[in-house]
Short mmCIF file of C-alpha atoms in Angstrom, two decimals:
data_model
loop_
_atom_site.label_atom_id
_atom_site.label_comp_id
_atom_site.label_asym_id
_atom_site.label_seq_id
_atom_site.Cartn_x
_atom_site.Cartn_y
_atom_site.Cartn_z
CA MET A 13 -55.12 119.98 51.45
CA GLU A 14 -52.79 118.13 53.56
CA ILE A 15 -50.16 118.89 51.35
CA LEU A 16 -49.88 122.60 53.17
CA PRO A 17 -48.81 121.64 56.36
CA LEU A 18 -46.29 118.82 55.30
CA VAL A 19 -44.44 121.16 53.20
CA GLY A 20 -44.38 123.91 55.61
CA ILE A 21 -42.70 121.19 58.50
CA THR A 22 -40.34 119.69 55.93
CA LEU A 23 -38.45 123.62 54.95
CA ALA A 24 -38.51 124.82 58.10
CA GLY A 25 -36.58 120.85 58.97
CA ALA A 26 -34.48 121.74 55.84
CA VAL A 27 -33.70 124.99 57.08
CA LEU A 28 -32.79 123.18 60.41
CA ALA A 29 -30.71 121.27 58.56
CA VAL A 30 -28.58 123.69 56.95
CA VAL A 31 -28.22 125.30 60.42
CA LEU A 32 -26.97 121.77 61.63
CA ARG A 33 -24.53 120.90 59.06
CA GLN A 34 -21.66 123.57 59.75
CA GLN A 35 -21.08 122.28 63.22
CA ARG A 36 -22.66 119.36 63.42
CA PRO A 37 -23.16 117.22 60.48
CA GLU A 38 -24.21 113.69 61.68
CA LEU A 39 -27.18 115.73 63.98
CA ALA A 40 -28.37 117.26 60.51
CA MET A 41 -28.46 113.98 58.79
CA LEU A 42 -30.58 112.50 61.53
CA LEU A 43 -32.76 115.17 61.29
CA SER A 44 -33.05 114.87 57.59
CA LEU A 45 -33.74 111.32 58.35
CA THR A 46 -36.68 112.02 60.67
CA ILE A 47 -38.26 114.59 58.07
CA ALA A 48 -38.34 111.90 55.94
CA VAL A 49 -39.78 109.05 57.98
CA PHE A 50 -42.29 111.69 58.98
CA ILE A 51 -43.55 112.46 55.41
CA PHE A 52 -43.86 108.58 54.46
CA LEU A 53 -45.73 108.41 57.93
CA SER A 54 -48.03 111.28 57.38
CA VAL A 55 -49.11 109.64 53.53
CA VAL A 56 -48.77 105.80 54.14
CA GLY A 57 -52.59 105.98 55.30
CA ARG A 58 -53.36 106.82 51.62
CA ILE A 59 -51.01 103.79 50.02
CA GLY A 60 -53.05 101.50 52.50
CA ALA A 61 -56.45 103.04 50.81
CA VAL A 62 -55.17 102.44 47.34
CA VAL A 63 -53.90 99.44 47.77
CA GLN A 64 -57.23 98.01 49.35
CA VAL A 65 -59.00 99.43 45.48
CA LEU A 66 -56.27 97.78 44.00
CA ARG A 67 -57.08 94.74 45.74
CA ASP A 68 -61.09 94.27 45.37
CA LEU A 69 -60.24 95.46 41.64
CA VAL A 70 -58.10 91.99 41.06
CA GLU A 71 -60.37 90.05 43.47
CA ARG A 72 -63.52 91.23 41.09
CA ALA A 73 -61.01 90.53 37.67
CA GLY A 74 -60.99 87.06 38.90
CA VAL A 75 -56.84 87.25 38.55
CA SER A 76 -55.20 85.07 41.36
CA MET A 77 -53.33 87.35 44.02
CA PHE A 78 -50.16 86.71 43.32
CA TYR A 79 -49.76 88.88 40.89
CA LEU A 80 -50.87 91.92 42.94
CA GLY A 81 -48.83 90.76 45.48
CA THR A 82 -45.41 90.55 43.86
CA ILE A 83 -45.58 93.93 42.22
CA LEU A 84 -46.95 94.86 45.77
CA LYS A 85 -43.46 93.65 47.39
CA ILE A 86 -41.25 95.13 44.42
CA VAL A 87 -43.11 98.47 45.29
CA GLY A 88 -42.17 98.41 48.88
CA ILE A 89 -38.61 96.85 47.95
CA ALA A 90 -37.79 99.53 45.77
CA TYR A 91 -39.18 102.57 47.73
CA ILE A 92 -37.64 101.11 51.07
CA ALA A 93 -34.29 100.55 49.11
CA ASP A 94 -34.48 104.29 47.74
CA PHE A 95 -35.20 105.58 51.06
CA GLY A 96 -31.82 103.87 52.21
CA ALA A 97 -29.93 104.88 49.31
CA GLN A 98 -30.69 108.56 49.37
CA ILE A 99 -30.55 108.64 52.99
CA SER A 100 -27.00 107.49 52.33
CA ARG A 101 -25.90 109.48 49.85
CA ASP A 102 -27.40 112.81 51.62
CA ALA A 103 -24.44 111.31 54.36
CA GLY A 104 -22.35 111.94 51.90
CA GLU A 105 -21.93 107.85 51.33
CA GLY A 106 -22.18 107.44 47.71
CA ALA A 107 -20.70 103.54 47.59
CA VAL A 108 -23.16 102.27 50.46
CA ALA A 109 -26.29 104.16 48.68
CA ALA A 110 -25.12 101.84 45.21
CA LYS A 111 -24.89 99.05 47.35
CA ILE A 112 -28.11 98.94 48.17
CA GLU A 113 -29.98 100.00 45.11
CA PHE A 114 -27.64 96.51 43.96
CA ALA A 115 -29.40 94.71 46.41
CA ALA A 116 -32.53 96.35 46.03
CA LYS A 117 -32.03 95.14 42.20
CA ILE A 118 -31.61 91.41 43.16
CA MET A 119 -34.14 91.17 45.16
CA ILE A 120 -36.88 92.45 42.86
CA LEU A 121 -35.49 90.30 40.13
CA VAL A 122 -36.03 87.06 42.43
CA LEU A 123 -39.14 88.64 42.85
CA ALA A 124 -39.82 89.07 39.22
CA VAL A 125 -38.18 85.72 38.12
CA PRO A 126 -41.68 83.71 38.85
CA VAL A 127 -43.82 86.12 37.04
CA VAL A 128 -42.35 86.04 34.50
CA VAL A 129 -42.05 81.99 34.18
CA ALA A 130 -45.84 82.00 34.67
CA VAL A 131 -46.17 84.89 31.54
CA LEU A 132 -43.44 82.33 29.20
CA GLU A 133 -45.87 79.23 30.00
CA ALA A 134 -48.88 80.72 29.35
CA VAL A 135 -47.46 81.80 25.75
CA LEU A 136 -46.25 78.20 25.61
CA LYS A 137 -49.63 76.87 25.95
CA LEU A 138 -50.64 79.23 23.35
CA VAL A 139 -48.32 77.69 20.59
CA PRO A 140 -49.90 74.78 18.48
CA MET B 26 -49.75 113.01 61.23
CA ILE B 27 -47.33 112.25 63.63
CA ASN B 28 -46.35 114.64 66.60
CA VAL B 29 -44.40 117.42 64.65
CA ASP B 30 -42.09 118.54 67.51
CA ILE B 31 -39.52 115.39 66.95
CA ILE B 32 -38.09 117.23 64.27
CA PHE B 33 -37.63 120.66 66.50
CA LYS B 34 -36.81 118.82 69.29
CA ILE B 35 -33.75 117.25 67.50
CA ALA B 36 -32.70 120.82 66.31
CA GLY B 37 -32.78 122.11 69.15
CA VAL B 38 -30.45 119.37 70.84
CA GLY B 39 -28.05 119.77 67.61
CA ILE B 40 -28.15 123.84 67.90
CA LEU B 41 -27.62 123.19 72.16
CA ILE B 42 -24.75 120.05 71.42
CA ALA B 43 -22.99 122.42 69.02
CA VAL B 44 -23.17 125.88 71.56
CA LEU B 45 -21.93 123.60 74.03
CA HIS B 46 -19.01 122.22 72.12
CA MET B 47 -17.43 125.35 71.43
CA VAL B 48 -17.82 126.45 75.40
CA LEU B 49 -16.45 123.57 76.35
CA LYS B 50 -13.46 123.87 73.79
CA GLU B 51 -13.23 127.32 74.38
CA ALA B 52 -12.70 126.43 78.05
CA GLY B 53 -9.94 124.28 77.46
CA LYS B 54 -11.82 120.86 78.32
CA GLU B 55 -11.79 119.14 74.72
CA THR B 56 -12.57 115.49 76.33
CA MET B 57 -15.52 116.87 77.66
CA ALA B 58 -16.81 118.38 74.33
CA GLU B 59 -16.76 115.19 72.82
CA MET B 60 -17.99 113.92 75.63
CA ALA B 61 -21.17 116.24 74.92
CA THR B 62 -21.29 115.97 71.10
CA ILE B 63 -21.36 111.57 71.97
CA ALA B 64 -23.94 111.98 74.58
CA GLY B 65 -26.04 114.95 72.23
CA VAL B 66 -26.06 111.98 69.07
CA ALA B 67 -27.36 109.12 71.28
CA VAL B 68 -29.74 111.26 72.97
CA VAL B 69 -31.15 112.23 68.88
CA LEU B 70 -30.26 108.54 68.21
CA PHE B 71 -32.47 107.64 71.39
CA TRP B 72 -35.67 109.00 69.76
CA VAL B 73 -35.12 108.58 65.81
CA VAL B 74 -34.49 104.55 65.88
CA PRO B 75 -38.65 103.54 67.60
CA LEU B 76 -39.46 106.17 64.51
CA LEU B 77 -37.58 104.33 61.79
CA ALA B 78 -39.08 101.09 63.51
CA ARG B 79 -42.02 102.32 62.89
CA LEU B 80 -41.97 103.17 59.29
CA PHE B 81 -40.43 99.98 58.61
CA GLU B 82 -43.51 98.13 60.46
CA GLN B 83 -45.79 100.33 58.25
CA VAL B 84 -44.26 99.89 55.13
CA LYS B 85 -44.24 95.82 55.61
CA THR B 86 -47.98 95.71 56.58
CA VAL B 87 -48.76 98.11 53.85
CA PHE B 88 -47.03 96.26 51.30
CA ARG B 89 -47.21 92.74 52.95
CA LEU B 90 -43.22 92.60 52.72
CA PHE B 91 -42.98 89.35 55.29
#
């Protein structure tokens, strides 16, 4: 299982970050950023595989790829915004983190509007 | 698994800079201490930024975020 080395390295990094936080808080922040990036890079392969399976299912189901594309985009935006917000909140910048999340919500809203419109149109077609 | 040693390299540079800062402060050279700290942060940024770029690249390809 790959989770063991991952957690081990993360704990070691966390200890080093605590050691660094007294003298050099900025380097401690960079260290926690590196650990976060490291974890994601080691897991992204699996996300790619899951996305591929979803894509095949959608194709077989005959549903248009637009909806899956939108869902994937929203998940991607949500992930990156959360990543940035957590890192800046760790660094003590709560206000900046809130702004990042606010911007992400707006972008997700913009992406979701076409899907909502499509659903409404489908419903209207049903009504005689 | 990307190379793990960058985490420990950053921690090493961090601790080195902290100690150097204290030593230089004891020796009375405040400006040199600040310069050393800024240099350390620059070196660490030099390592971290390409890693971050790689992360964003991976996210862009996985989630088709163009």
